[in-house]
Amino acid sequence: MNGSPSVSIAELLVRTATGDRVAFRSLYSAAGPKLFALTLRMMKSRDLAEDVLQEAFVKIWERSWQFDPLKGNGLAWLATLTRHCALDRLRRQPRGQVDFDGAIIEEIDSGHHLQGRAGEARDLYHCLGGLRDDYRNAVVMAYVNGLTHEELAVQLSKPVGTVKSWVRRSLQSLRRCLEA
């Protein structure tokens, strides 16, 4: 198992759920760099990203029993849990505007670890690129930085109702684009 490419992240998660510390170390080696890249982009600070990654791996150790390999991809599960840790941290600190950067989508998309979902990230990037700038900024700030409608209104200097409409319309447009 020591870094063996034949052992999947899903299998390492299942083993971690049984308390297997060797599997957990292998899981960290296999997924840690990808998850760190995610936290670094979200936190925009190496120190904060390292803290969030550590917090995420503590939660991964504690919650690995919740992973069901029949319901999804192991790396996607890890990324979701890590993203939630980052969003929780971001909610506790002041935030700035997010630049629309496709680098993370390209990184995820280029990875062969998505197993059958390789085009989804590219499709999302394409669909986001088709949105008006104000709509795109609102939806990216809401879902990447985890801003509430009220926080978005302050950041964008717009009424709350306007921001809610932008996010709703963005999501509707993304759904139509992704279903096409």
Coordinates of N, CA, C and O in Angstrom, one line a residue:
M1 N 0.8 -1.2 0.0 CA 0.0 0.0 0.0 C 0.9 1.2 0.0 O 0.4 2.3 -0.4
N2 N 2.1 1.2 0.4 CA 2.9 2.4 0.5 C 3.0 3.1 -0.8 O 4.0 3.0 -1.6
G3 N 2.0 4.0 -1.1 CA 2.1 4.8 -2.3 C 1.7 4.0 -3.6 O 1.9 4.5 -4.7
S4 N 1.3 2.8 -3.4 CA 1.0 1.9 -4.6 C -0.1 2.5 -5.4 O -1.2 2.8 -4.9
P5 N 0.1 2.7 -6.7 CA -0.9 3.3 -7.5 C -2.1 2.4 -7.7 O -3.2 2.8 -8.1
S6 N -2.0 1.1 -7.3 CA -3.1 0.2 -7.5 C -4.2 0.3 -6.4 O -5.3 -0.2 -6.5
V7 N -3.8 1.0 -5.4 CA -4.8 1.2 -4.3 C -5.5 2.6 -4.5 O -4.8 3.6 -4.5
S8 N -6.8 2.6 -4.7 CA -7.5 3.8 -4.9 C -7.8 4.6 -3.7 O -7.7 4.1 -2.6
I9 N -8.1 5.9 -3.9 CA -8.4 6.8 -2.8 C -9.6 6.2 -2.0 O -9.7 6.3 -0.8
A10 N -10.6 5.7 -2.8 CA -11.8 5.2 -2.2 C -11.4 4.0 -1.2 O -11.9 3.9 -0.1
E11 N -10.5 3.1 -1.7 CA -10.1 2.0 -0.8 C -9.4 2.5 0.4 O -9.6 2.0 1.5
L12 N -8.5 3.5 0.2 CA -7.8 4.1 1.4 C -8.8 4.7 2.4 O -8.6 4.6 3.6
L13 N -9.8 5.3 1.9 CA -10.8 5.9 2.8 C -11.6 4.8 3.5 O -11.8 4.9 4.8
V14 N -11.9 3.7 2.9 CA -12.6 2.6 3.5 C -11.7 2.0 4.6 O -12.1 1.7 5.7
R15 N -10.4 1.9 4.3 CA -9.5 1.3 5.3 C -9.3 2.3 6.5 O -9.1 1.9 7.6
T16 N -9.2 3.6 6.1 CA -9.1 4.6 7.2 C -10.3 4.5 8.1 O -10.1 4.7 9.4
A17 N -11.4 4.3 7.6 CA -12.6 4.2 8.5 C -12.5 3.1 9.5 O -13.2 3.1 10.5
T18 N -11.7 2.1 9.2 CA -11.5 1.0 10.2 C -10.4 1.3 11.2 O -10.1 0.5 12.0
G19 N -9.8 2.5 11.1 CA -8.7 2.9 12.0 C -7.3 2.6 11.5 O -6.4 2.7 12.3
D20 N -7.2 2.2 10.2 CA -5.9 1.9 9.6 C -5.1 3.1 9.4 O -5.3 3.9 8.5
R21 N -4.1 3.3 10.3 CA -3.2 4.5 10.2 C -2.3 4.5 9.0 O -2.0 5.6 8.5
V22 N -1.9 3.4 8.6 CA -1.0 3.3 7.4 C -1.8 3.7 6.2 O -1.3 4.5 5.3
A23 N -3.1 3.3 6.1 CA -4.0 3.7 5.0 C -4.2 5.2 5.0 O -4.2 5.9 4.0
F24 N -4.3 5.8 6.2 CA -4.5 7.2 6.4 C -3.3 8.0 5.9 O -3.4 9.0 5.2
R25 N -2.1 7.5 6.3 CA -0.9 8.1 5.8 C -0.8 8.1 4.2 O -0.4 9.1 3.6
S26 N -1.2 6.9 3.7 CA -1.2 6.8 2.2 C -2.2 7.7 1.6 O -2.0 8.3 0.5
L27 N -3.3 7.9 2.2 CA -4.4 8.8 1.8 C -3.9 10.2 1.8 O -4.1 10.9 0.8
Y28 N -3.2 10.6 2.8 CA -2.6 11.9 2.9 C -1.6 12.1 1.8 O -1.6 13.2 1.1
S29 N -0.7 11.1 1.5 CA 0.3 11.2 0.4 C -0.4 11.3 -0.9 O 0.1 12.1 -1.8
A30 N -1.5 10.6 -1.1 CA -2.1 10.6 -2.4 C -3.0 11.8 -2.7 O -2.9 12.3 -3.8
A31 N -3.7 12.2 -1.7 CA -4.7 13.3 -1.9 C -4.2 14.7 -1.4 O -4.7 15.7 -1.8
G32 N -3.3 14.7 -0.5 CA -2.8 15.9 0.2 C -2.4 17.0 -0.8 O -2.9 18.2 -0.6
P33 N -1.6 16.7 -1.8 CA -1.2 17.8 -2.7 C -2.4 18.5 -3.4 O -2.4 19.7 -3.6
K34 N -3.3 17.6 -3.9 CA -4.5 18.2 -4.6 C -5.3 19.0 -3.6 O -5.8 20.1 -4.0
L35 N -5.5 18.5 -2.4 CA -6.4 19.2 -1.5 C -5.7 20.5 -1.0 O -6.3 21.5 -0.8
F36 N -4.3 20.5 -0.9 CA -3.6 21.7 -0.5 C -3.8 22.7 -1.6 O -3.9 23.9 -1.3
A37 N -3.7 22.3 -2.9 CA -3.9 23.3 -4.0 C -5.2 23.9 -3.9 O -5.4 25.1 -4.1
L38 N -6.2 23.1 -3.6 CA -7.6 23.6 -3.4 C -7.7 24.7 -2.3 O -8.2 25.8 -2.4
T39 N -7.1 24.3 -1.1 CA -7.2 25.2 0.0 C -6.3 26.5 -0.2 O -6.7 27.6 0.2
L40 N -5.2 26.3 -0.9 CA -4.4 27.5 -1.2 C -5.1 28.5 -2.1 O -5.0 29.7 -1.8
R41 N -5.8 28.0 -3.1 CA -6.5 28.9 -4.0 C -7.7 29.6 -3.2 O -8.0 30.7 -3.5
M42 N -8.3 28.9 -2.3 CA -9.5 29.4 -1.6 C -9.0 30.4 -0.5 O -9.6 31.5 -0.3
M43 N -7.9 30.1 0.2 CA -7.5 30.9 1.3 C -6.6 32.0 0.9 O -6.4 33.0 1.6
K44 N -5.9 31.8 -0.2 CA -4.9 32.9 -0.7 C -3.8 33.2 0.3 O -3.2 34.2 0.2
S45 N -3.5 32.2 1.2 CA -2.4 32.4 2.1 C -1.9 31.0 2.4 O -2.7 30.1 2.8
R46 N -0.6 30.8 2.3 CA 0.0 29.5 2.6 C -0.3 29.0 4.0 O -0.6 27.9 4.2
D47 N -0.1 29.9 5.0 CA -0.3 29.6 6.4 C -1.7 29.1 6.6 O -2.0 28.1 7.3
L48 N -2.7 29.9 6.1 CA -4.1 29.6 6.3 C -4.4 28.3 5.6 O -5.2 27.4 6.1
A49 N -3.9 28.1 4.4 CA -4.2 26.9 3.7 C -3.6 25.6 4.4 O -4.3 24.6 4.5
E50 N -2.5 25.8 5.0 CA -1.9 24.6 5.8 C -2.8 24.3 7.0 O -3.0 23.2 7.3
D51 N -3.3 25.4 7.7 CA -4.2 25.2 8.8 C -5.4 24.5 8.4 O -5.9 23.6 9.1
V52 N -6.0 24.9 7.3 CA -7.3 24.4 6.8 C -7.1 22.9 6.4 O -7.9 22.0 6.7
L53 N -6.0 22.6 5.7 CA -5.7 21.3 5.3 C -5.5 20.3 6.5 O -6.1 19.2 6.5
Q54 N -4.9 20.8 7.6 CA -4.7 20.0 8.8 C -6.1 19.8 9.4 O -6.4 18.6 9.8
E55 N -6.9 20.8 9.5 CA -8.2 20.7 10.0 C -9.1 19.7 9.2 O -9.8 18.8 9.7
A56 N -8.9 19.7 7.9 CA -9.6 18.8 7.0 C -9.2 17.4 7.2 O -10.1 16.5 7.3
F57 N -7.9 17.1 7.4 CA -7.5 15.8 7.6 C -7.9 15.2 8.9 O -8.2 14.0 9.1
V58 N -8.0 16.1 9.9 CA -8.6 15.6 11.2 C -10.0 15.2 11.0 O -10.4 14.1 11.4
K59 N -10.8 16.0 10.2 CA -12.2 15.6 10.0 C -12.3 14.4 9.1 O -13.2 13.5 9.3
I60 N -11.4 14.2 8.1 CA -11.3 13.0 7.3 C -11.1 11.8 8.2 O -11.8 10.8 8.0
W61 N -10.2 11.9 9.1 CA -9.9 10.8 10.0 C -11.2 10.4 10.8 O -11.6 9.3 11.0
E62 N -11.8 11.5 11.3 CA -13.0 11.3 12.2 C -14.2 10.8 11.4 O -15.1 10.1 11.9
R63 N -14.4 11.3 10.2 CA -15.6 11.0 9.4 C -15.5 10.1 8.2 O -16.4 9.9 7.4
S64 N -14.3 9.4 8.1 CA -14.1 8.6 6.9 C -15.2 7.4 6.9 O -15.5 7.0 5.8
W65 N -15.8 7.1 8.0 CA -16.8 6.1 8.0 C -18.0 6.5 7.2 O -18.9 5.7 6.8
Q66 N -18.2 7.8 7.0 CA -19.4 8.4 6.3 C -19.2 8.2 4.7 O -20.2 8.3 4.0
F67 N -18.0 7.9 4.3 CA -17.8 7.8 2.8 C -18.4 6.5 2.4 O -18.1 5.4 2.9
D68 N -19.1 6.5 1.3 CA -19.7 5.4 0.6 C -19.2 5.3 -0.8 O -19.6 6.1 -1.6
P69 N -18.3 4.3 -1.1 CA -17.8 4.2 -2.4 C -18.8 4.0 -3.5 O -18.6 4.2 -4.7
L70 N -20.0 3.5 -3.1 CA -21.0 3.2 -4.1 C -21.7 4.5 -4.5 O -22.4 4.6 -5.5
K71 N -21.6 5.6 -3.7 CA -22.3 6.8 -4.0 C -21.4 7.9 -4.6 O -21.9 8.9 -5.0
G72 N -20.1 7.7 -4.7 CA -19.3 8.7 -5.3 C -17.8 8.4 -5.3 O -17.3 7.5 -4.7
N73 N -17.1 9.4 -5.9 CA -15.7 9.3 -6.0 C -15.0 9.7 -4.7 O -15.4 10.7 -4.1
G74 N -14.0 9.0 -4.3 CA -13.3 9.3 -3.1 C -12.6 10.7 -3.1 O -12.7 11.4 -2.1
L75 N -12.0 11.0 -4.1 CA -11.3 12.4 -4.2 C -12.4 13.5 -4.1 O -12.2 14.5 -3.5
A76 N -13.5 13.3 -4.8 CA -14.6 14.3 -4.7 C -15.1 14.4 -3.3 O -15.4 15.5 -2.8
W77 N -15.2 13.3 -2.6 CA -15.7 13.4 -1.2 C -14.7 14.1 -0.3 O -15.0 15.0 0.5
L78 N -13.4 13.9 -0.5 CA -12.3 14.5 0.2 C -12.3 16.0 -0.1 O -12.2 16.9 0.8
A79 N -12.5 16.4 -1.4 CA -12.5 17.8 -1.8 C -13.7 18.5 -1.2 O -13.5 19.7 -0.8
T80 N -14.8 17.9 -1.2 CA -16.0 18.5 -0.6 C -15.8 18.8 0.9 O -16.1 19.9 1.4
L81 N -15.3 17.8 1.6 CA -15.1 18.0 3.0 C -14.0 19.1 3.3 O -14.2 20.0 4.1
T82 N -13.0 19.1 2.5 CA -11.9 20.1 2.6 C -12.5 21.5 2.2 O -12.2 22.5 2.9
R83 N -13.3 21.6 1.2 CA -13.9 22.8 0.8 C -14.7 23.4 1.9 O -14.7 24.6 2.2
H84 N -15.5 22.5 2.5 CA -16.3 23.0 3.7 C -15.5 23.5 4.8 O -15.9 24.5 5.4
C85 N -14.4 22.9 5.1 CA -13.5 23.4 6.1 C -12.9 24.8 5.7 O -12.9 25.7 6.6
A86 N -12.6 25.0 4.5 CA -12.1 26.3 4.0 C -13.2 27.3 4.1 O -12.9 28.4 4.5
L87 N -14.4 26.9 3.7 CA -15.5 27.9 3.7 C -15.8 28.3 5.1 O -16.1 29.5 5.4
D88 N -15.8 27.4 6.1 CA -16.0 27.7 7.5 C -14.9 28.7 7.9 O -15.3 29.7 8.6
R89 N -13.7 28.5 7.6 CA -12.6 29.4 8.0 C -12.9 30.8 7.3 O -12.7 31.8 8.0
L90 N -13.2 30.8 6.0 CA -13.5 32.1 5.3 C -14.6 32.8 6.0 O -14.6 34.1 6.0
R91 N -15.6 32.1 6.4 CA -16.8 32.8 7.0 C -16.4 33.5 8.3 O -17.0 34.5 8.7
R92 N -15.3 33.0 9.0 CA -14.9 33.6 10.2 C -13.9 34.8 10.0 O -13.4 35.3 11.0
Q93 N -13.6 35.1 8.8 CA -12.6 36.2 8.6 C -13.1 37.1 7.5 O -13.9 36.7 6.6
P94 N -12.6 38.4 7.4 CA -13.0 39.3 6.3 C -12.6 38.7 4.9 O -11.6 38.0 4.8
R95 N -13.4 39.0 3.9 CA -13.1 38.5 2.6 C -13.0 39.6 1.6 O -13.6 40.6 1.7
G96 N -12.3 39.3 0.5 CA -12.2 40.2 -0.6 C -12.9 39.6 -1.8 O -13.4 38.5 -1.7
Q97 N -12.9 40.3 -2.9 CA -13.5 39.8 -4.1 C -12.7 38.7 -4.7 O -11.4 38.7 -4.7
V98 N -13.3 37.7 -5.3 CA -12.6 36.6 -5.9 C -12.4 36.9 -7.4 O -13.3 37.3 -8.0
D99 N -11.3 36.6 -7.8 CA -11.0 36.7 -9.3 C -11.5 35.4 -9.9 O -11.3 34.3 -9.4
F100 N -12.1 35.5 -11.1 CA -12.6 34.3 -11.8 C -11.3 33.7 -12.4 O -10.7 34.2 -13.3
D101 N -10.9 32.6 -11.9 CA -9.7 31.9 -12.3 C -10.0 30.5 -12.6 O -10.4 29.7 -11.7
G102 N -9.8 30.1 -13.8 CA -10.0 28.7 -14.2 C -8.9 27.7 -13.9 O -9.1 26.5 -14.2
A103 N -7.9 28.1 -13.2 CA -6.8 27.3 -12.9 C -7.2 26.0 -12.1 O -6.8 24.9 -12.4
I104 N -8.0 26.2 -11.1 CA -8.4 25.1 -10.3 C -9.3 24.1 -11.1 O -9.2 22.9 -11.0
I105 N -10.2 24.7 -11.9 CA -11.0 23.8 -12.8 C -10.1 23.0 -13.8 O -10.3 21.8 -14.0
E106 N -9.1 23.7 -14.3 CA -8.2 23.0 -15.3 C -7.4 21.9 -14.5 O -7.2 20.9 -15.1
E107 N -7.0 22.2 -13.3 CA -6.2 21.2 -12.5 C -7.1 20.0 -12.3 O -6.6 18.9 -12.5
I108 N -8.3 20.2 -11.9 CA -9.2 19.1 -11.6 C -9.5 18.4 -12.9 O -9.5 17.1 -13.0
D109 N -9.8 19.1 -13.9 CA -10.1 18.5 -15.2 C -9.0 17.7 -15.8 O -9.2 16.7 -16.4
S110 N -7.8 18.2 -15.6 CA -6.6 17.5 -16.2 C -6.3 16.2 -15.5 O -5.6 15.3 -16.0
G111 N -6.8 16.1 -14.3 CA -6.5 14.9 -13.5 C -7.3 13.7 -13.9 O -8.5 13.8 -14.1
H112 N -6.6 12.6 -14.1 CA -7.3 11.3 -14.5 C -8.0 10.7 -13.4 O -8.7 9.7 -13.5
H113 N -8.0 11.3 -12.2 CA -8.6 10.8 -11.0 C -10.1 11.0 -11.0 O -10.8 10.5 -10.1
L114 N -10.7 11.7 -12.0 CA -12.1 12.0 -11.9 C -12.9 10.8 -12.5 O -14.1 10.8 -12.3
Q115 N -12.3 9.9 -13.1 CA -13.0 8.7 -13.6 C -14.4 8.9 -14.2 O -15.4 8.8 -13.5
G116 N -14.4 9.3 -15.4 CA -15.7 9.5 -16.1 C -16.3 10.9 -16.0 O -17.3 11.1 -16.5
R117 N -15.6 11.7 -15.2 CA -16.2 13.1 -15.0 C -15.2 14.1 -15.5 O -15.3 15.3 -15.2
A118 N -14.2 13.7 -16.3 CA -13.2 14.6 -16.8 C -13.7 15.9 -17.5 O -13.2 16.9 -17.4
G119 N -14.8 15.7 -18.2 CA -15.3 16.9 -19.0 C -16.2 17.8 -18.2 O -16.4 18.9 -18.6
E120 N -16.7 17.4 -17.0 CA -17.6 18.2 -16.3 C -17.0 19.5 -15.8 O -17.6 20.5 -15.9
A121 N -15.7 19.4 -15.4 CA -15.1 20.7 -14.9 C -14.9 21.6 -16.1 O -15.1 22.8 -16.0
R122 N -14.5 21.1 -17.2 CA -14.3 21.9 -18.4 C -15.7 22.5 -18.8 O -15.8 23.7 -19.2
D123 N -16.7 21.7 -18.8 CA -18.1 22.2 -19.1 C -18.5 23.4 -18.1 O -19.0 24.4 -18.6
L124 N -18.2 23.2 -16.9 CA -18.5 24.2 -15.9 C -17.8 25.5 -16.2 O -18.3 26.6 -16.2
Y125 N -16.5 25.3 -16.5 CA -15.7 26.5 -16.8 C -16.2 27.2 -18.0 O -16.4 28.5 -18.0
H126 N -16.6 26.5 -19.0 CA -17.2 27.0 -20.2 C -18.5 27.8 -19.9 O -18.7 28.9 -20.3
C127 N -19.3 27.2 -19.1 CA -20.6 27.8 -18.8 C -20.4 29.0 -17.9 O -21.1 30.0 -18.1
L128 N -19.5 29.0 -17.0 CA -19.2 30.2 -16.2 C -18.7 31.3 -17.0 O -19.1 32.5 -16.8
G129 N -17.9 31.0 -18.0 CA -17.4 32.0 -18.9 C -18.5 32.7 -19.8 O -18.3 33.8 -20.2
G130 N -19.6 32.0 -19.9 CA -20.7 32.6 -20.7 C -21.6 33.5 -19.9 O -22.5 34.1 -20.5
L131 N -21.4 33.6 -18.6 CA -22.2 34.5 -17.8 C -21.8 35.9 -17.9 O -20.6 36.2 -18.1
R132 N -22.7 36.8 -17.6 CA -22.3 38.2 -17.5 C -21.3 38.3 -16.3 O -21.4 37.6 -15.4
D133 N -20.4 39.3 -16.4 CA -19.4 39.5 -15.4 C -20.0 39.6 -14.0 O -19.5 39.0 -13.0
D134 N -21.0 40.5 -13.8 CA -21.6 40.7 -12.5 C -22.3 39.4 -12.0 O -22.1 39.1 -10.8
Y135 N -22.9 38.7 -12.9 CA -23.6 37.4 -12.4 C -22.5 36.4 -12.0 O -22.6 35.7 -11.0
R136 N -21.4 36.3 -12.9 CA -20.4 35.3 -12.6 C -19.7 35.6 -11.3 O -19.4 34.8 -10.5
N137 N -19.3 36.9 -11.1 CA -18.7 37.3 -9.8 C -19.6 37.0 -8.6 O -19.1 36.4 -7.6
A138 N -20.9 37.2 -8.7 CA -21.8 36.9 -7.6 C -21.8 35.4 -7.3 O -21.7 35.0 -6.1
V139 N -22.0 34.6 -8.3 CA -22.1 33.2 -8.1 C -20.7 32.6 -7.6 O -20.7 31.7 -6.7
V140 N -19.6 33.1 -8.2 CA -18.3 32.6 -7.7 C -18.0 33.0 -6.3 O -17.6 32.2 -5.5
M141 N -18.3 34.2 -6.0 CA -18.1 34.7 -4.6 C -19.0 33.9 -3.6 O -18.6 33.6 -2.5
A142 N -20.2 33.6 -4.0 CA -21.1 32.9 -3.2 C -20.7 31.4 -2.9 O -20.7 30.9 -1.8
Y143 N -20.2 30.8 -4.0 CA -20.0 29.3 -3.9 C -18.5 29.0 -3.6 O -18.2 28.0 -3.1
V144 N -17.6 29.9 -4.0 CA -16.2 29.6 -3.7 C -15.8 30.2 -2.3 O -15.2 29.5 -1.5
N145 N -16.2 31.4 -2.1 CA -15.9 32.1 -0.8 C -17.0 31.8 0.2 O -16.8 32.2 1.4
G146 N -18.1 31.3 -0.2 CA -19.2 31.0 0.8 C -19.9 32.3 1.4 O -20.4 32.2 2.5
L147 N -19.9 33.3 0.6 CA -20.6 34.6 1.1 C -22.1 34.4 1.0 O -22.7 33.8 0.1
T148 N -22.8 35.0 2.0 CA -24.2 35.0 2.0 C -24.7 36.1 1.1 O -23.9 36.9 0.6
H149 N -26.0 36.1 0.8 CA -26.5 37.2 0.0 C -26.3 38.6 0.6 O -25.9 39.5 -0.1
E150 N -26.4 38.7 1.9 CA -26.2 40.0 2.6 C -24.7 40.4 2.4 O -24.4 41.5 2.2
E151 N -23.8 39.4 2.6 CA -22.4 39.7 2.5 C -22.0 40.1 1.0 O -21.2 41.0 0.8
L152 N -22.6 39.4 0.1 CA -22.4 39.7 -1.3 C -22.9 41.2 -1.6 O -22.2 41.9 -2.4
A153 N -24.0 41.5 -1.1 CA -24.6 42.9 -1.3 C -23.6 43.9 -0.8 O -23.4 44.9 -1.5
V154 N -23.0 43.7 0.3 CA -22.0 44.6 0.8 C -20.8 44.7 -0.1 O -20.3 45.8 -0.4
Q155 N -20.3 43.5 -0.4 CA -19.0 43.4 -1.2 C -19.3 44.1 -2.6 O -18.4 44.7 -3.1
L156 N -20.4 43.9 -3.2 CA -20.7 44.3 -4.5 C -21.4 45.7 -4.6 O -21.7 46.2 -5.6
S157 N -21.7 46.3 -3.4 CA -22.4 47.5 -3.3 C -23.7 47.6 -4.1 O -24.0 48.5 -4.8
K158 N -24.5 46.5 -3.9 CA -25.8 46.4 -4.6 C -26.8 46.0 -3.5 O -26.5 45.4 -2.5
P159 N -28.1 46.2 -3.8 CA -29.2 45.8 -2.9 C -29.2 44.2 -2.8 O -28.9 43.5 -3.8
V160 N -29.6 43.7 -1.7 CA -29.7 42.3 -1.4 C -30.6 41.6 -2.5 O -30.2 40.6 -3.0
G161 N -31.7 42.2 -2.8 CA -32.6 41.6 -3.8 C -31.9 41.5 -5.2 O -32.1 40.5 -5.9
T162 N -31.1 42.5 -5.6 CA -30.4 42.4 -6.8 C -29.4 41.2 -6.8 O -29.3 40.4 -7.8
V163 N -28.7 41.1 -5.7 CA -27.7 40.0 -5.6 C -28.4 38.7 -5.6 O -27.9 37.7 -6.3
K164 N -29.5 38.5 -4.9 CA -30.2 37.3 -4.9 C -30.7 36.9 -6.4 O -30.5 35.8 -6.8
S165 N -31.1 37.9 -7.1 CA -31.5 37.7 -8.5 C -30.4 37.2 -9.3 O -30.5 36.3 -10.2
W166 N -29.2 37.9 -9.2 CA -28.0 37.5 -10.0 C -27.6 36.1 -9.7 O -27.3 35.3 -10.6
V167 N -27.6 35.7 -8.4 CA -27.2 34.3 -8.1 C -28.2 33.3 -8.6 O -27.8 32.3 -9.3
R168 N -29.5 33.6 -8.5 CA -30.6 32.7 -9.0 C -30.5 32.6 -10.5 O -30.5 31.5 -11.0
R169 N -30.3 33.7 -11.2 CA -30.2 33.7 -12.6 C -29.0 33.0 -13.1 O -29.0 32.2 -14.1
S170 N -27.9 33.2 -12.4 CA -26.6 32.5 -12.7 C -26.8 31.0 -12.6 O -26.4 30.3 -13.5
L171 N -27.4 30.6 -11.5 CA -27.6 29.1 -11.3 C -28.5 28.5 -12.4 O -28.3 27.4 -12.9
Q172 N -29.6 29.3 -12.7 CA -30.5 28.8 -13.8 C -29.7 28.7 -15.1 O -29.9 27.7 -15.8
S173 N -29.0 29.7 -15.4 CA -28.2 29.7 -16.7 C -27.2 28.6 -16.7 O -27.0 27.9 -17.7
L174 N -26.5 28.4 -15.6 CA -25.5 27.3 -15.5 C -26.2 25.9 -15.7 O -25.7 25.1 -16.4
R175 N -27.3 25.7 -15.0 CA -28.1 24.5 -15.2 C -28.5 24.2 -16.6 O -28.3 23.1 -17.1
R176 N -29.0 25.3 -17.3 CA -29.4 25.1 -18.7 C -28.2 24.8 -19.6 O -28.2 23.9 -20.4
C177 N -27.1 25.5 -19.3 CA -25.9 25.3 -20.1 C -25.3 23.9 -19.9 O -24.9 23.2 -20.9
L178 N -25.3 23.4 -18.7 CA -24.7 22.1 -18.4 C -25.6 21.0 -18.9 O -25.1 19.9 -19.2
E179 N -26.9 21.2 -18.9 CA -27.8 20.2 -19.4 C -27.9 20.1 -20.9 O -28.3 19.1 -21.5
A180 N -27.4 21.1 -21.6 CA -27.4 21.2 -23.1 C -26.4 20.3 -23.7 O -25.5 19.8 -23.1

